Amino acid sequence: MGDGAPDRPNVVVVLSDQQRWDTLGAYGNPMDVTPNLDRMAEAGTLVENAFTPQPVCGPARACFQTGQYATTNGVVRNGRGPIDAGGTLASTFCEHGYRTGYIGKWHLGDTRTEPIPEENRGGYEHWRAADALEFTSQPYEGFVYDENGERIDFDGYRVDALHDFATDYIRDAAASDEPFFCFLSQLEPHHQNELGRYVAPEGYDYRFREPWVPPDLRERRGDWYDELPDYYGTCARLDETVGRLRTELEDLGIADETIVLYTSDHGSHFRTRNGEYKRSPHDSSIRVPAVLSGPGFDDGGRIDEPINLVDLTVTLLDAAGIDPPESMQGKSIVPLVEDGDATWKDEIFFQTAEVQVGRGIRTNRWKYYVTAAEDDPDLEGAGGYVEECLYDLDSDPHEQINLVGSGRSTYAGTYDDVVADLRERLRQRMAAAGESDPEIEPAENWR
């Protein structure tokens, strides 16, 4: 951390659900959806290329809380919780004298609409949360549970209600002599399940009635045409609460002592790549926003290297002066913020399950992805995989042309040469994540 940074800064995480990176103006969205986050990115640190390790709600959250890949922490699909409370983000902060609080959607307790036992809360002390919040609430009403398992009802727009729970906790924690860690897990902009659509605050869909359409969605079937106005509207309301949060920190006199991270669990491809919104290898599923501010991250600029959510887990501890548990598999980006020339890996690794069992790596140029060869593979992995896709992100940033098995030539050889290199790198990343060394069957040449 730089000179003048507090020894034990407070840490606040705001995690949205199913939010694409390009909803932020900082990433190029032209509709002024997120002016507060854009200002936060300008004054703080923007991670240009941030990705989820697993593009579905429960596994992504488990990865973030544990700093481990899904096949290590065991939450390879929804309904596979709970996580081990030892060595988590919250338990590690607790061990170092931090107060910890969790607000919002948990999705790791496997209790659905019932209270989550204390031992299944990942080490958090203060608690205002529900396991499957989408089933204990509607966009304008619902309930969560407190640390005693008592139901707390709320009304008003859900984003605002959860934000208010978080600010209540922050005010209380700020009055003590201990540093605090607050994790606010919003449900928006995730679609409301039983409605099968996104629900913006009243009038906010009208603000975006002629939406900018991300290039990867154009000319693809899906529900983006009808859903983008509400989707942007929910993101706009999330952004407003970020502005209110930062104002609250300033009013409490602790803004200079508090790290704030805003990110999401995964993105949304609006049913363009499969029959639902995520669980695919495309950037629309795996790429997420990531903006940091506060001590150590103000004036951090843009980080271009590929960053995974498990890296951000370790980063928060490192920025607070805490050595991460050896069980965590990420790498702190603090050296990148402090020194733009710091060494960094060239790819991120991700896993998929449920719709298909797959493994992939993404560099700044290439996306390489394989799927399980068996008809009914074990959900935690497979003994063999088949190459599914290769995208050249330099010439095809919106992943429209699958080059795997093409046999075509590049300026430096053939795509088969590229695939051979990526195949070996993927196997190494799978082994590093604790998976067995698989057989990967090359795609058939389709020339």
Coordinates of C-alpha atoms in Angstrom, one line a residue:
M1 CA 0.0 0.0 0.0
G2 CA 1.1 3.5 -0.7
D3 CA 2.3 6.1 1.9
G4 CA -0.5 7.6 4.0
A5 CA -2.8 4.5 3.7
P6 CA -4.4 3.4 7.0
D7 CA -2.9 0.3 8.5
R8 CA -6.3 -1.4 8.7
P9 CA -8.7 0.2 6.1
N10 CA -12.4 -0.6 6.1
V11 CA -13.5 -2.7 3.2
V12 CA -16.9 -2.5 1.4
V13 CA -17.8 -4.8 -1.5
V14 CA -20.9 -4.2 -3.6
L15 CA -21.7 -7.3 -5.8
S16 CA -24.4 -7.0 -8.4
D17 CA -25.9 -10.0 -10.1
Q18 CA -25.8 -10.8 -13.8
Q19 CA -24.4 -7.4 -14.8
R20 CA -22.4 -7.0 -18.0
W21 CA -19.2 -5.0 -17.9
D22 CA -20.3 -2.8 -20.7
T23 CA -23.3 -1.3 -18.8
L24 CA -20.7 1.1 -17.4
G25 CA -19.7 4.3 -19.2
A26 CA -16.1 3.6 -18.1
Y27 CA -16.2 0.6 -20.4
G28 CA -17.7 2.5 -23.3
N29 CA -21.5 2.4 -22.8
P30 CA -22.7 5.7 -24.3
M31 CA -26.0 6.0 -22.4
D32 CA -24.9 7.6 -19.1
V33 CA -26.2 4.6 -17.1
T34 CA -23.5 4.7 -14.4
P35 CA -22.2 8.3 -13.8
N36 CA -21.3 7.5 -10.1
L37 CA -19.3 4.4 -11.0
D38 CA -17.7 6.2 -13.9
R39 CA -16.5 8.9 -11.6
M40 CA -15.3 6.3 -9.2
A41 CA -13.4 4.6 -12.0
E42 CA -11.9 7.9 -13.1
A43 CA -10.6 8.7 -9.6
G44 CA -9.8 5.2 -8.6
T45 CA -8.8 1.9 -10.3
L46 CA -10.7 0.3 -13.2
V47 CA -9.9 -3.3 -14.0
E48 CA -10.3 -3.3 -17.8
N49 CA -10.5 -7.1 -18.2
A50 CA -12.2 -8.7 -15.2
F51 CA -13.8 -12.1 -15.3
T52 CA -15.8 -14.6 -13.3
P53 CA -14.3 -18.1 -12.7
Q54 CA -17.8 -19.6 -13.0
P55 CA -20.7 -17.9 -14.9
V56 CA -23.6 -18.8 -12.6
C57 CA -24.8 -17.4 -9.3
G58 CA -23.9 -19.9 -6.5
P59 CA -20.5 -21.1 -7.8
A60 CA -19.3 -17.5 -8.6
R61 CA -20.2 -16.5 -5.1
A62 CA -18.4 -19.5 -3.6
C63 CA -15.3 -18.6 -5.6
F64 CA -15.4 -15.0 -4.4
Q65 CA -15.9 -15.9 -0.7
T66 CA -13.2 -18.7 -0.7
G67 CA -10.7 -17.4 -3.3
Q68 CA -10.9 -20.8 -4.8
Y69 CA -12.1 -22.3 -8.1
A70 CA -15.4 -24.2 -8.0
T71 CA -13.8 -27.6 -8.3
T72 CA -11.7 -26.8 -5.2
N73 CA -14.4 -25.3 -3.0
G74 CA -17.0 -27.9 -4.2
V75 CA -19.7 -25.5 -5.3
V76 CA -19.7 -26.5 -9.0
R77 CA -23.3 -25.7 -9.6
N78 CA -26.3 -24.0 -7.8
G79 CA -27.5 -25.9 -4.8
R80 CA -24.1 -27.3 -3.9
G81 CA -23.4 -25.2 -0.8
P82 CA -22.5 -24.6 1.9
I83 CA -18.9 -23.5 1.8
D84 CA -16.4 -24.3 4.6
A85 CA -16.4 -21.4 7.0
G86 CA -12.7 -21.6 7.6
G87 CA -10.3 -19.7 5.4
T88 CA -13.0 -17.5 3.8
L89 CA -12.9 -13.8 3.1
A90 CA -15.0 -13.0 6.1
S91 CA -13.4 -15.5 8.5
T92 CA -9.9 -14.1 7.6
F93 CA -11.0 -10.5 8.2
C94 CA -12.5 -11.7 11.6
E95 CA -9.2 -13.3 12.6
H96 CA -7.5 -10.0 12.1
G97 CA -9.9 -7.9 14.2
Y98 CA -12.4 -6.8 11.7
R99 CA -16.2 -6.6 12.2
T100 CA -17.9 -8.4 9.3
G101 CA -21.4 -7.9 7.9
Y102 CA -23.3 -9.5 5.0
I103 CA -26.4 -8.1 3.3
G104 CA -28.5 -9.5 0.5
K105 CA -28.3 -12.6 -1.6
W106 CA -26.2 -15.5 -0.3
H107 CA -27.1 -18.5 -2.5
L108 CA -24.6 -20.8 -0.7
G109 CA -26.7 -22.1 2.2
D110 CA -28.9 -24.5 0.3
T111 CA -31.8 -23.4 2.4
R112 CA -33.7 -21.6 -0.4
T113 CA -36.3 -19.6 1.6
E114 CA -35.4 -20.7 5.1
P115 CA -32.9 -19.1 7.5
I116 CA -29.2 -20.1 7.1
P117 CA -27.5 -21.6 10.1
E118 CA -24.7 -19.6 11.6
E119 CA -22.1 -22.2 10.6
N120 CA -23.1 -21.9 7.0
R121 CA -22.7 -18.1 6.7
G122 CA -19.0 -18.1 5.6
G123 CA -17.8 -16.5 8.8
Y124 CA -20.0 -13.3 8.7
E125 CA -21.2 -12.0 12.0
H126 CA -23.8 -9.3 11.2
W127 CA -26.4 -10.8 8.9
R128 CA -29.3 -9.4 6.8
A129 CA -29.6 -11.9 4.0
A130 CA -31.6 -14.7 2.4
D131 CA -30.2 -17.7 0.6
A132 CA -32.4 -17.5 -2.6
L133 CA -33.4 -13.8 -2.3
E134 CA -35.2 -14.0 -5.6
F135 CA -37.7 -16.4 -3.9
T136 CA -38.1 -14.4 -0.6
S137 CA -38.7 -11.1 -2.4
Q138 CA -40.2 -9.3 -5.4
P139 CA -38.7 -6.1 -6.9
Y140 CA -40.7 -4.0 -4.5
E141 CA -41.1 -6.1 -1.4
G142 CA -39.7 -9.1 0.4
F143 CA -37.8 -10.3 3.4
V144 CA -34.4 -11.3 4.7
Y145 CA -33.2 -12.9 7.9
D146 CA -31.0 -11.5 10.7
E147 CA -28.2 -13.2 12.5
N148 CA -30.8 -14.8 14.9
G149 CA -32.8 -16.3 12.1
E150 CA -35.6 -13.7 12.6
R151 CA -37.4 -12.5 9.5
I152 CA -37.0 -8.8 8.5
D153 CA -39.5 -7.5 6.0
F154 CA -38.9 -4.7 3.6
D155 CA -40.8 -2.7 1.1
G156 CA -39.7 -0.2 -1.6
Y157 CA -37.4 -1.1 -4.4
R158 CA -35.2 -4.0 -3.5
V159 CA -32.0 -2.3 -4.5
D160 CA -32.7 0.6 -2.1
A161 CA -33.8 -1.7 0.8
L162 CA -30.6 -3.7 0.7
H163 CA -28.5 -0.6 0.4
D164 CA -30.3 0.8 3.5
F165 CA -29.5 -2.4 5.4
A166 CA -25.9 -2.0 4.4
T167 CA -25.6 1.7 5.4
D168 CA -27.2 0.9 8.8
Y169 CA -24.5 -1.6 9.4
I170 CA -21.7 0.8 8.2
R171 CA -23.0 3.6 10.5
D172 CA -23.0 1.2 13.5
A173 CA -19.6 -0.3 12.6
A174 CA -18.0 3.1 12.0
A175 CA -18.9 4.1 15.6
S176 CA -16.6 1.4 17.0
D177 CA -12.8 1.3 17.2
E178 CA -12.6 -1.7 15.0
P179 CA -12.2 -1.7 11.2
F180 CA -15.1 -3.3 9.3
F181 CA -15.8 -5.4 6.3
C182 CA -19.2 -5.1 4.7
F183 CA -20.4 -7.3 1.8
L184 CA -23.5 -6.0 0.0
S185 CA -24.8 -8.6 -2.4
Q186 CA -27.5 -7.0 -4.6
L187 CA -29.9 -9.2 -6.6
E188 CA -30.3 -6.7 -9.4
P189 CA -30.0 -6.6 -12.4
H190 CA -30.8 -10.3 -12.3
H191 CA -34.2 -11.1 -13.9
Q192 CA -37.0 -11.9 -11.5
N193 CA -37.3 -15.6 -11.8
E194 CA -41.0 -16.2 -11.8
L195 CA -41.6 -13.3 -14.2
G196 CA -38.8 -14.3 -16.5
R197 CA -37.8 -10.7 -17.1
Y198 CA -35.9 -7.7 -15.7
V199 CA -37.8 -5.2 -13.6
A200 CA -36.5 -1.6 -13.4
P201 CA -37.8 1.0 -10.9
E202 CA -40.9 2.7 -12.1
G203 CA -40.1 5.1 -15.0
Y204 CA -36.5 4.0 -15.4
D205 CA -37.2 1.7 -18.3
Y206 CA -38.6 4.8 -20.1
R207 CA -35.3 6.6 -19.7
F208 CA -33.6 3.8 -21.8
R209 CA -36.5 3.1 -24.2
E210 CA -34.1 3.5 -27.2
P211 CA -31.2 1.5 -25.8
W212 CA -27.7 1.2 -27.0
V213 CA -27.3 -2.5 -28.1
P214 CA -23.9 -4.1 -27.4
P215 CA -22.4 -5.4 -30.6
D216 CA -22.3 -9.0 -29.6
L217 CA -26.1 -9.1 -29.3
R218 CA -26.9 -7.5 -32.6
E219 CA -28.4 -9.7 -35.3
R220 CA -28.7 -12.6 -32.8
R221 CA -31.9 -14.0 -31.5
G222 CA -32.6 -13.4 -27.9
D223 CA -34.8 -11.2 -25.6
W224 CA -32.4 -8.2 -25.6
Y225 CA -34.7 -5.9 -27.6
D226 CA -37.5 -6.1 -25.0
E227 CA -35.3 -6.4 -21.9
L228 CA -32.5 -3.8 -22.4
P229 CA -34.5 -0.8 -21.2
D230 CA -35.3 -2.5 -17.9
Y231 CA -31.9 -3.9 -17.6
Y232 CA -30.2 -0.5 -18.0
G233 CA -32.8 0.9 -15.6
T234 CA -31.8 -1.5 -12.8
C235 CA -28.1 -0.8 -13.4
A236 CA -28.8 3.0 -13.2
R237 CA -30.5 2.5 -9.8
L238 CA -27.6 0.4 -8.6
D239 CA -25.3 3.2 -9.6
E240 CA -27.3 5.7 -7.7
T241 CA -26.9 3.6 -4.5
V242 CA -23.1 3.6 -5.1
G243 CA -23.2 7.3 -5.2
R244 CA -25.2 7.4 -1.9
L245 CA -22.8 4.9 -0.3
R246 CA -19.8 7.0 -1.1
T247 CA -21.5 10.1 0.2
E248 CA -22.4 8.3 3.4
L249 CA -18.7 7.3 3.8
E250 CA -17.7 11.0 3.3
D251 CA -20.3 12.2 5.8
L252 CA -19.0 9.7 8.4
G253 CA -15.5 11.0 7.8
I254 CA -14.2 7.5 6.8
A255 CA -14.0 7.8 3.0
D256 CA -10.2 8.1 3.0
E257 CA -10.1 5.0 5.3
T258 CA -12.4 2.7 3.3
I259 CA -11.7 0.6 0.2
V260 CA -14.8 0.1 -2.0
L261 CA -15.0 -2.6 -4.7
Y262 CA -17.9 -2.8 -7.1
T263 CA -18.2 -5.9 -9.3
S264 CA -20.6 -8.6 -10.4
D265 CA -20.9 -12.4 -10.2
H266 CA -21.3 -12.9 -14.0
G267 CA -22.8 -11.2 -17.1
S268 CA -25.8 -11.7 -19.3
H269 CA -26.1 -12.7 -23.0
F270 CA -29.9 -12.3 -23.1
R271 CA -30.6 -15.8 -24.4
T272 CA -28.4 -15.3 -27.5
R273 CA -25.9 -18.1 -26.8
N274 CA -28.2 -20.7 -25.1
G275 CA -31.7 -20.9 -23.7
E276 CA -31.0 -18.6 -20.7
Y277 CA -28.7 -15.7 -19.7
K278 CA -25.3 -17.1 -18.7
R279 CA -23.5 -20.5 -18.3
S280 CA -21.6 -20.0 -21.6
P281 CA -17.9 -19.2 -22.3
H282 CA -18.5 -15.9 -24.1
D283 CA -17.5 -12.6 -22.7
S284 CA -21.2 -11.7 -22.3
S285 CA -21.3 -14.4 -19.7
I286 CA -17.9 -14.2 -18.0
R287 CA -16.7 -10.6 -18.3
V288 CA -17.8 -8.4 -15.4
P289 CA -17.2 -4.8 -14.2
A290 CA -14.6 -4.2 -11.5
V291 CA -13.9 -0.7 -10.0
L292 CA -12.0 0.0 -6.8
S293 CA -11.5 3.2 -4.8
G294 CA -10.1 4.2 -1.5
P295 CA -6.6 3.8 0.1
G296 CA -4.2 2.1 -2.3
F297 CA -6.6 2.4 -5.2
D298 CA -7.2 6.1 -5.7
D299 CA -5.4 7.3 -8.9
G300 CA -4.7 3.7 -9.8
G301 CA -5.7 4.2 -13.4
R302 CA -6.6 1.3 -15.7
I303 CA -5.4 -2.3 -15.2
D304 CA -5.3 -4.0 -18.6
E305 CA -4.1 -7.5 -17.4
P306 CA -6.8 -10.2 -17.2
I307 CA -8.1 -10.5 -13.7
N308 CA -10.3 -13.1 -12.1
L309 CA -12.7 -12.7 -9.2
V310 CA -10.5 -15.1 -7.1
D311 CA -7.8 -12.5 -7.7
L312 CA -10.0 -9.8 -6.2
T313 CA -10.6 -11.9 -3.1
V314 CA -6.9 -12.0 -2.4
T315 CA -6.5 -8.3 -3.4
L316 CA -8.9 -7.1 -0.7
L317 CA -7.0 -9.0 2.0
D318 CA -3.6 -7.8 0.7
A319 CA -4.8 -4.2 0.5
A320 CA -5.8 -4.5 4.2
G321 CA -2.3 -5.7 5.1
I322 CA -3.5 -9.3 5.7
D323 CA -1.7 -12.4 4.3
P324 CA -4.3 -14.5 2.5
P325 CA -4.8 -18.1 3.5
E326 CA -2.6 -20.6 1.6
S327 CA -5.9 -22.2 0.4
M328 CA -6.8 -19.2 -1.7
Q329 CA -5.9 -19.6 -5.4
G330 CA -5.9 -16.0 -6.6
K331 CA -3.2 -13.4 -6.9
S332 CA -3.3 -9.9 -5.6
I333 CA -3.5 -7.0 -8.1
V334 CA -2.0 -4.6 -5.6
P335 CA 1.5 -4.9 -7.2
L336 CA -0.1 -4.0 -10.6
V337 CA -1.8 -0.9 -9.1
E338 CA 1.5 0.2 -7.5
D339 CA 3.7 -0.7 -10.4
G340 CA 2.3 -1.0 -13.9
D341 CA 5.3 -3.0 -15.0
A342 CA 4.7 -5.8 -12.4
T343 CA 4.6 -9.3 -13.8
W344 CA 1.3 -10.9 -14.3
K345 CA -0.1 -14.1 -15.9
D346 CA -1.4 -13.8 -19.5
E347 CA -4.7 -15.6 -19.1
I348 CA -7.6 -16.2 -16.8
F349 CA -9.1 -19.7 -16.2
F350 CA -12.8 -20.4 -16.0
Q351 CA -15.1 -23.4 -15.5
T352 CA -18.7 -24.0 -16.5
A353 CA -21.3 -26.5 -15.4
E354 CA -25.1 -27.2 -15.5
V355 CA -25.8 -26.4 -19.2
Q356 CA -22.5 -28.0 -20.1
V357 CA -19.4 -29.0 -18.3
G358 CA -16.6 -27.0 -19.8
R359 CA -13.2 -25.4 -19.1
G360 CA -11.6 -22.5 -20.8
I361 CA -8.9 -19.8 -20.8
R362 CA -9.1 -16.3 -22.0
T363 CA -6.1 -14.1 -22.9
N364 CA -6.2 -10.6 -24.2
R365 CA -6.2 -12.1 -27.7
W366 CA -7.6 -15.6 -27.5
K367 CA -10.6 -17.5 -26.1
Y368 CA -10.2 -21.3 -26.0
Y369 CA -12.9 -23.5 -24.6
V370 CA -13.5 -27.3 -24.3
T371 CA -16.5 -29.3 -23.2
A372 CA -16.9 -32.7 -21.6
A373 CA -16.8 -35.6 -24.0
E374 CA -19.1 -37.9 -22.0
D375 CA -22.9 -37.6 -22.5
D376 CA -23.5 -37.5 -18.8
P377 CA -20.2 -36.4 -17.1
D378 CA -19.8 -35.9 -13.4
L379 CA -20.7 -32.3 -12.7
E380 CA -17.3 -31.7 -11.0
G381 CA -15.4 -32.5 -14.1
A382 CA -14.7 -35.1 -16.7
G383 CA -11.9 -37.4 -17.8
G384 CA -12.0 -36.2 -21.3
Y385 CA -12.9 -33.0 -23.2
V386 CA -13.5 -32.0 -26.8
E387 CA -12.5 -28.6 -28.2
E388 CA -15.6 -26.5 -28.6
C389 CA -14.4 -23.0 -29.7
L390 CA -11.6 -20.7 -30.4
Y391 CA -12.1 -17.0 -30.9
D392 CA -9.5 -14.4 -32.1
L393 CA -10.5 -11.5 -30.0
D394 CA -8.3 -9.1 -31.9
S395 CA -10.2 -9.5 -35.2
D396 CA -13.4 -10.8 -33.7
P397 CA -14.0 -9.1 -30.3
H398 CA -17.7 -10.1 -30.3
E399 CA -17.0 -13.8 -30.7
Q400 CA -19.0 -14.3 -33.9
I401 CA -16.6 -16.6 -35.7
N402 CA -15.5 -19.9 -34.2
L403 CA -12.1 -20.8 -35.6
V404 CA -11.5 -24.1 -33.8
G405 CA -10.7 -26.9 -36.3
S406 CA -10.7 -24.4 -39.1
G407 CA -7.1 -25.3 -40.3
R408 CA -6.8 -21.7 -41.5
S409 CA -3.5 -19.9 -41.5
T410 CA -2.5 -16.8 -39.5
Y411 CA 0.3 -14.4 -40.1
A412 CA 2.4 -16.5 -37.7
G413 CA 1.4 -20.0 -38.6
T414 CA -1.9 -21.9 -38.4
Y415 CA -4.7 -21.7 -35.9
D416 CA -3.9 -25.3 -35.1
D417 CA -0.6 -24.1 -33.8
V418 CA -2.4 -21.5 -31.6
V419 CA -4.8 -24.2 -30.3
A420 CA -1.9 -26.6 -29.5
D421 CA -0.3 -23.9 -27.3
L422 CA -3.7 -23.0 -25.6
R423 CA -4.5 -26.6 -25.1
E424 CA -1.4 -27.2 -23.1
R425 CA -1.9 -24.0 -21.1
L426 CA -5.4 -25.0 -20.3
R427 CA -4.3 -28.4 -19.0
Q428 CA -1.7 -26.6 -16.8
R429 CA -4.4 -24.3 -15.4
M430 CA -6.7 -27.2 -14.7
A431 CA -4.0 -29.0 -12.8
A432 CA -3.2 -25.9 -10.8
A433 CA -6.8 -25.7 -9.8
G434 CA -6.7 -29.2 -8.5
E435 CA -8.2 -31.1 -11.4
S436 CA -6.9 -34.3 -12.8
D437 CA -5.0 -34.1 -16.1
P438 CA -7.6 -34.6 -18.8
E439 CA -7.5 -35.8 -22.3
I440 CA -8.5 -33.0 -24.7
E441 CA -9.6 -34.2 -28.1
P442 CA -8.8 -31.8 -30.9
A443 CA -11.7 -30.5 -33.0
E444 CA -12.2 -32.0 -36.4
N445 CA -10.9 -29.9 -39.3
W446 CA -14.0 -28.5 -41.0
R447 CA -12.2 -27.1 -44.1

